[in-house]
Each structure stands twice: as C-alpha cells, then as structure tokens.
Short mmCIF file of C-alpha atoms and ligand atoms in Angstrom, two decimals:
data_model
loop_
_atom_site.label_atom_id
_atom_site.label_comp_id
_atom_site.label_asym_id
_atom_site.label_seq_id
_atom_site.Cartn_x
_atom_site.Cartn_y
_atom_site.Cartn_z
CA MET A 932 108.44 110.67 107.46
CA GLN A 933 110.03 107.06 108.13
CA VAL A 934 112.09 105.53 105.54
CA THR A 935 112.89 102.04 104.98
CA LEU A 936 115.37 100.48 102.98
CA TRP A 937 113.90 97.01 101.80
CA GLY A 938 116.46 96.51 98.83
CA THR A 939 119.59 98.35 98.05
CA ARG A 940 121.48 96.11 95.54
CA GLY A 941 121.92 97.23 91.78
CA SER A 942 121.44 95.42 88.47
CA LEU A 943 120.53 91.50 89.52
CA ALA A 944 119.27 90.53 92.96
CA THR A 945 122.55 88.95 94.85
CA PRO A 946 121.49 86.62 97.58
CA GLY A 947 124.81 84.97 99.69
CA PRO A 948 126.27 84.75 103.09
CA GLU A 949 128.92 87.40 101.84
CA MET A 950 126.16 89.80 100.76
CA ALA A 951 124.07 89.40 104.23
CA ARG A 952 124.76 92.91 105.55
CA TYR A 953 124.31 95.31 102.69
CA GLY A 954 121.42 92.94 101.36
CA GLY A 955 121.08 91.12 97.89
CA ASN A 956 117.41 92.43 97.02
CA THR A 957 117.19 95.07 94.20
CA SER A 958 116.02 98.66 95.02
CA CYS A 959 112.83 98.94 97.03
CA VAL A 960 112.43 101.82 99.61
CA SER A 961 109.20 102.56 101.46
CA VAL A 962 108.19 105.92 102.90
CA LEU A 963 105.35 106.40 105.66
CA GLY A 964 104.22 109.71 106.56
CA ARG A 965 102.89 110.70 109.81
CA ALA A 966 99.08 110.68 108.73
CA GLY A 967 99.72 107.43 107.16
CA THR A 968 100.31 107.99 103.37
CA MET A 969 102.36 105.09 102.34
CA LEU A 970 104.65 105.67 99.14
CA VAL A 971 106.79 102.76 97.90
CA LEU A 972 109.83 103.48 95.81
CA ASP A 973 110.53 101.25 92.98
CA ALA A 974 109.44 97.52 93.06
CA GLY A 975 112.81 95.37 93.21
CA THR A 976 113.07 92.26 95.02
CA GLY A 977 112.88 94.06 98.39
CA ILE A 978 109.11 94.79 97.74
CA ARG A 979 108.12 91.10 98.39
CA ARG A 980 109.04 91.81 102.09
CA LEU A 981 107.71 94.94 102.45
CA GLY A 982 104.26 93.82 101.08
CA ALA A 983 104.12 91.07 103.86
CA THR A 984 104.20 93.79 106.38
CA ILE A 985 101.45 96.28 105.39
CA PRO A 986 98.24 95.77 107.32
CA ASP A 987 94.86 95.27 106.15
CA THR A 988 93.70 98.47 107.41
CA VAL A 989 96.02 100.52 104.88
CA ARG A 990 93.70 101.60 101.98
CA ARG A 991 95.69 103.20 99.47
CA ILE A 992 99.31 102.67 98.53
CA ASP A 993 101.45 104.68 95.76
CA ILE A 994 104.21 102.80 93.75
CA LEU A 995 106.62 105.23 92.09
CA LEU A 996 108.99 103.90 89.70
CA THR A 997 112.02 105.82 88.26
CA HIS A 998 112.15 103.55 85.31
CA LEU A 999 111.55 100.00 84.08
CA HIS A 1000 114.65 98.09 84.25
CA MET A 1001 114.22 94.69 85.33
CA ASP A 1002 116.06 95.10 88.67
CA HIS A 1003 113.05 97.99 89.31
CA ILE A 1004 109.84 96.26 88.66
CA GLN A 1005 110.97 92.32 89.35
CA GLY A 1006 109.28 92.22 92.53
CA LEU A 1007 105.95 93.93 91.41
CA GLY A 1008 104.14 90.71 90.91
CA PHE A 1009 105.08 89.16 94.17
CA PHE A 1010 103.83 92.33 96.13
CA ALA A 1011 100.97 90.66 98.09
CA PRO A 1012 98.85 93.90 98.51
CA LEU A 1013 98.18 93.71 94.67
CA TYR A 1014 95.94 90.68 95.53
CA ARG A 1015 93.93 92.50 98.08
CA PRO A 1016 90.50 93.16 96.23
CA GLY A 1017 89.63 96.70 95.64
CA LEU A 1018 92.59 98.14 97.19
CA ASP A 1019 93.63 101.41 95.68
CA VAL A 1020 97.09 101.04 94.04
CA HIS A 1021 98.23 103.88 92.11
CA VAL A 1022 101.27 103.18 90.11
CA TRP A 1023 103.44 106.43 88.77
CA GLY A 1024 106.33 106.03 86.10
CA PRO A 1025 107.59 106.82 82.81
CA GLY A 1026 106.34 106.01 79.46
CA SER A 1027 108.34 105.85 76.44
CA VAL A 1028 107.83 107.81 73.26
CA THR A 1029 105.60 104.64 71.83
CA LEU A 1030 103.88 103.17 74.71
CA ARG A 1031 102.36 104.39 78.08
CA LEU A 1032 103.34 102.81 81.56
CA GLN A 1033 100.73 100.36 81.75
CA ALA A 1034 101.45 99.06 78.21
CA ARG A 1035 105.04 98.69 79.22
CA LEU A 1036 104.34 97.14 82.12
CA ARG A 1037 102.23 94.52 80.91
CA ARG A 1038 105.37 93.47 78.71
CA TYR A 1039 106.56 91.81 81.89
CA LEU A 1040 102.90 91.10 83.93
CA SER A 1041 101.66 88.60 81.24
CA PRO A 1042 102.88 85.29 80.12
CA PRO A 1043 105.16 83.89 79.42
CA LEU A 1044 107.35 85.97 81.67
CA PHE A 1045 104.58 85.86 84.79
CA PRO A 1046 101.44 83.95 84.97
CA VAL A 1047 98.97 86.88 85.94
CA ASN A 1048 97.81 89.26 83.65
CA LEU A 1049 98.16 93.17 84.84
CA SER A 1050 94.16 93.57 84.01
CA GLU A 1051 93.49 90.20 86.03
CA LEU A 1052 94.70 91.91 89.55
CA PRO A 1053 92.04 92.35 92.15
CA CYS A 1054 93.08 95.24 93.24
CA LYS A 1055 92.07 98.96 91.91
CA LEU A 1056 94.90 99.90 89.74
CA THR A 1057 95.55 103.78 88.53
CA PHE A 1058 98.37 104.49 86.44
CA HIS A 1059 100.17 108.09 86.21
CA GLU A 1060 102.55 109.04 83.72
CA VAL A 1061 106.00 110.75 85.13
CA PRO A 1062 107.43 113.05 84.89
CA CYS A 1063 104.56 115.28 85.90
CA ALA A 1064 103.93 118.50 87.50
CA GLU A 1065 104.49 118.89 91.12
CA THR A 1066 101.84 116.95 92.62
CA ASP A 1067 100.28 116.16 96.08
CA ILE A 1068 100.05 112.21 97.09
CA GLY A 1069 98.42 112.10 100.51
CA GLU A 1070 100.52 114.45 102.93
CA PHE A 1071 103.49 114.50 100.56
CA ARG A 1072 104.60 116.83 97.75
CA VAL A 1073 106.24 114.84 95.04
CA CYS A 1074 108.34 116.22 92.54
CA SER A 1075 109.70 114.31 89.40
CA ALA A 1076 112.23 114.97 86.86
CA LEU A 1077 114.15 112.99 84.18
CA VAL A 1078 117.57 112.45 84.93
CA CYS A 1079 120.51 110.72 83.21
CA HIS A 1080 120.19 107.20 82.72
CA PRO A 1081 119.70 104.72 79.78
CA GLY A 1082 115.74 104.78 78.74
CA PRO A 1083 113.08 107.31 80.16
CA THR A 1084 113.98 107.35 83.89
CA VAL A 1085 112.94 110.02 86.61
CA GLY A 1086 114.01 111.00 89.95
CA TYR A 1087 111.76 111.73 93.05
CA ARG A 1088 111.78 114.40 95.54
CA VAL A 1089 109.34 113.94 98.56
CA THR A 1090 108.64 116.76 100.67
CA ALA A 1091 106.77 115.95 104.23
CA PRO A 1092 104.32 118.68 105.75
CA GLU A 1093 106.77 118.93 108.65
CA GLY A 1094 109.49 119.94 106.05
CA GLY A 1095 111.56 116.60 105.89
CA VAL A 1096 112.87 116.16 102.31
CA LEU A 1097 113.86 112.77 100.49
CA THR A 1098 115.22 112.78 97.03
CA TYR A 1099 115.45 109.25 95.57
CA LEU A 1100 118.11 108.85 92.56
CA PRO A 1101 118.71 104.98 92.58
CA ASP A 1102 120.18 104.99 89.02
CA HIS A 1103 122.28 108.01 88.00
CA GLU A 1104 125.02 109.13 85.93
CA PRO A 1105 125.45 112.83 86.22
CA ALA A 1106 128.87 112.74 85.39
CA LEU A 1107 128.12 111.31 81.91
CA ALA A 1108 129.64 113.66 78.88
CA VAL A 1109 131.09 116.30 82.10
CA GLN A 1110 135.03 116.39 81.53
CA ARG A 1111 135.74 117.20 85.14
CA PHE A 1112 132.87 116.32 87.72
CA PRO A 1113 131.18 118.53 89.10
CA SER A 1114 132.09 121.19 87.06
CA LEU A 1115 128.61 122.89 86.18
CA PRO A 1116 126.36 124.35 88.62
CA ARG A 1117 123.93 122.30 90.46
CA GLU A 1118 120.95 123.60 88.35
CA TRP A 1119 122.72 122.36 85.42
CA THR A 1120 123.38 119.06 86.65
CA SER A 1121 121.04 115.97 86.13
CA GLY A 1122 119.27 115.59 89.32
CA GLY A 1123 120.66 118.68 90.81
CA THR A 1124 117.22 120.46 91.62
CA LEU A 1125 115.63 117.54 92.88
CA ALA A 1126 118.43 116.92 95.35
CA ALA A 1127 119.20 120.52 96.40
CA GLY A 1128 119.12 120.85 100.29
CA ALA A 1129 117.78 117.44 100.83
CA ASP A 1130 117.78 115.95 104.17
CA LEU A 1131 118.20 112.27 103.12
CA LEU A 1132 119.55 111.67 99.31
CA ILE A 1133 119.44 107.94 98.46
CA HIS A 1134 121.92 108.02 95.25
CA ASP A 1135 123.49 105.38 92.87
CA GLY A 1136 127.03 104.47 94.17
CA GLN A 1137 127.32 101.38 91.89
CA TYR A 1138 131.18 101.52 91.18
CA SER A 1139 134.43 102.37 92.60
CA ALA A 1140 136.58 105.10 91.23
CA ALA A 1141 138.75 102.43 89.53
CA GLU A 1142 135.79 100.71 87.96
CA TYR A 1143 133.92 103.76 86.66
CA PRO A 1144 135.99 104.28 83.32
CA GLY A 1145 135.14 100.96 81.93
CA HIS A 1146 131.52 101.38 82.75
CA CYS A 1147 131.01 104.93 81.41
CA GLY A 1148 127.49 105.55 79.64
CA TRP A 1149 126.17 102.57 81.59
CA GLY A 1150 124.02 104.79 83.61
CA HIS A 1151 125.58 104.72 86.92
CA SER A 1152 127.69 106.34 89.37
CA SER A 1153 130.87 105.63 91.07
CA LEU A 1154 131.12 106.34 95.13
CA ASP A 1155 133.39 109.48 94.61
CA GLN A 1156 131.05 110.86 92.17
CA ALA A 1157 127.83 110.01 94.34
CA LEU A 1158 129.84 111.94 97.20
CA ASP A 1159 130.71 114.70 94.82
CA PHE A 1160 127.00 115.11 93.93
CA GLY A 1161 125.94 115.06 97.95
CA THR A 1162 128.11 118.05 98.20
CA LEU A 1163 127.13 120.21 95.18
CA ALA A 1164 123.39 119.55 95.78
CA GLY A 1165 123.93 120.64 99.72
CA VAL A 1166 122.33 117.51 101.48
CA LYS A 1167 122.14 116.54 104.86
CA ARG A 1168 122.89 112.95 104.57
CA LEU A 1169 123.99 110.66 101.41
CA VAL A 1170 122.81 106.99 101.39
CA PRO A 1171 125.05 105.19 98.81
CA PHE A 1172 122.76 102.79 96.99
CA HIS A 1173 122.54 100.20 94.17
CA HIS A 1174 125.57 98.47 95.00
CA ASP A 1175 127.32 96.47 92.23
CA PRO A 1176 126.18 92.73 92.35
CA SER A 1177 129.86 91.74 92.35
CA HIS A 1178 130.59 93.89 95.72
CA THR A 1179 130.49 91.53 98.83
CA ASP A 1180 130.06 93.31 102.20
CA THR A 1181 133.93 93.34 102.97
CA ASP A 1182 134.20 95.08 99.43
CA LEU A 1183 131.85 97.48 100.29
CA ASP A 1184 133.36 98.39 103.91
CA LEU A 1185 136.61 99.17 102.01
CA LEU A 1186 135.46 100.81 98.95
CA LEU A 1187 133.12 102.95 101.16
CA ALA A 1188 135.73 103.81 103.86
CA ARG A 1189 138.20 104.96 101.20
CA ALA A 1190 136.03 106.88 99.19
CA ILE A 1191 134.67 108.79 102.44
CA GLU A 1192 138.22 109.48 103.32
CA GLU A 1193 139.22 110.85 100.25
CA ALA A 1194 135.92 113.05 99.43
CA ARG A 1195 135.74 114.21 103.17
CA PRO A 1196 132.23 114.99 102.97
CA THR A 1197 130.69 117.56 105.32
CA TYR A 1198 127.44 115.66 105.85
CA GLU A 1199 126.56 112.55 107.14
CA VAL A 1200 127.17 109.14 104.96
CA THR A 1201 125.34 106.14 105.64
CA PRO A 1202 125.86 103.13 103.52
CA GLY A 1203 122.74 101.64 101.85
CA CYS A 1204 121.91 98.39 103.94
CA GLU A 1205 118.91 96.58 103.94
CA GLY A 1206 116.55 97.21 106.74
CA THR A 1207 117.70 100.38 107.80
CA VAL A 1208 115.24 102.90 108.75
CA PHE A 1209 115.52 106.63 108.71
CA GLU A 1210 113.23 109.38 110.61
CA LEU A 1211 113.13 112.62 108.87
ZN1 ZN B 2038 119.13 99.66 88.80
ZN1 ZN B 2039 118.49 100.95 85.45
#
C-alpha cells in the first residue's frame, strides 16, 4: 500500500513560512492499495489537496474518520470528489450516545456553518458507524477500536493483502491516569492491540515532555510517550503526527531530536511532514 501524508498538524490549521516543512494542514492521510482501493484517514484541511489529485476513473472512496473534532472534519466540504454525481463515497466514523454519525456530521455540513447541506451532495453517500467488527474495504482488512481521547474516538488498523500493516492513532492519550507510562502490557493499554507489530504507526506526538503536565487530559501525547508507545507496541516505524500549532519547523526539529536521543528507539522514526509518501 502507498500511504501519503496530506495534513500533519493538530488542533488548528497553521499556515506560515515557519511551518512550511512539517506543514500547516490538519489531519489527513491517504492509503492506496495495489488493486486500487482508496482509503482516506480523516478529513482535516489536508483533504482539499488530496481531492484535486483523485482521477475521474476512481469509482469508490472510503473516508475513515477517527472522531468529529473540527480539525478532523473541516476539509470535508472542500473535498472535490463529493461533488461528482454518483461517485460511491462511504464515510466511517463514530456516532455518539444520542446521535448517529450522519446526524453529527450534518451539524457542520449545513448553514450557517457551511453553505451546502450534506443531503444536497450529488455523490452517493453511505454512512457506517464505528467501532464495528473487523471488516473488508476493497482489498484491505480494517479494524477499528475506541481509544483514549475526549468524546467518541477510534483508531484504525489497516492490513493489506500482501501483509503490510498501518495503524493510525492521530489523537491519543494512552498515558492518561497511568502513574508511570508505559506500565501495563500492550493489550491493557489504549490502542495497544491496534498498533501491535505495525509496519507503520502514525501517532499523536503533540507536546514536548515539558508541555505534557500542563495538558494532561486534553487527549494528546508527548513525543516521549509516543516513542514509548511505539516500543510497547513493537512497531517497525513511527511517524510522530498532530504537531502542536505553536511548534515551528525549528522547534519540531529540536524537540524530535531530543526525544529520539533520550528514548533511543530500536525502530525507525520519521517525523510527520506534509507530502511524505511511504510504501508498505
Ligand atoms: Zn485532532
Ligand atoms: Zn481530537
């Protein structure tokens, strides 16, 4: 599978020359299978540029939302393929205890927040509630599970038929309420089973170690926690993701280098930069 990062920023789109290398667009990752299956992980502002690259020959797109915080859905209405008559678009994401996924999304995709109603889109939309049983989407096996983050939030594990595994946990605080992290086995740690042995783990690394204590319970991880989580899960490569809007390229270079030097991971770490492509 081919995995492309279209948006790596957390919380709020953060354009600016000092953010150009890591990127200012919010969460969006595309996954293209060898047989042509197209998955889109989250619909942050990065999804707009992805939409412009999708050829007319594509017949079906599956958008997998981890949760409905604004930074993960804000680009949805600007995803050009939604305006292609008859295109088969499947949206997967969590409902709440009172509202189903479609009703939750309609709150944003309707006036006054957005000029077009969800029901007016010309594509053929189908909604799926997650977490759900392990399921096949085209050539991929997809597993979803609830993870630690404010509000209903899932992570995804995508397995290709040729064996490559991608785990996507962009907003995740597995260290919450744990005295020393990681102290529990991975199957007792939020996201641990989803990430076990993954070839590529895209994981929340919003804060520095010094910033985390002031943001405990906000639903995100520090870089050192992301690195420890990667070790616990036994991944082959970690992509720290969902960078804090206040961290410039220079800040991120420094913070990542320091965290890697301290953790000394036995796997590869590739900082999440907009435009990076991975082949699994
Ligand atoms: Zn987020
Ligand atoms: Zn969030």
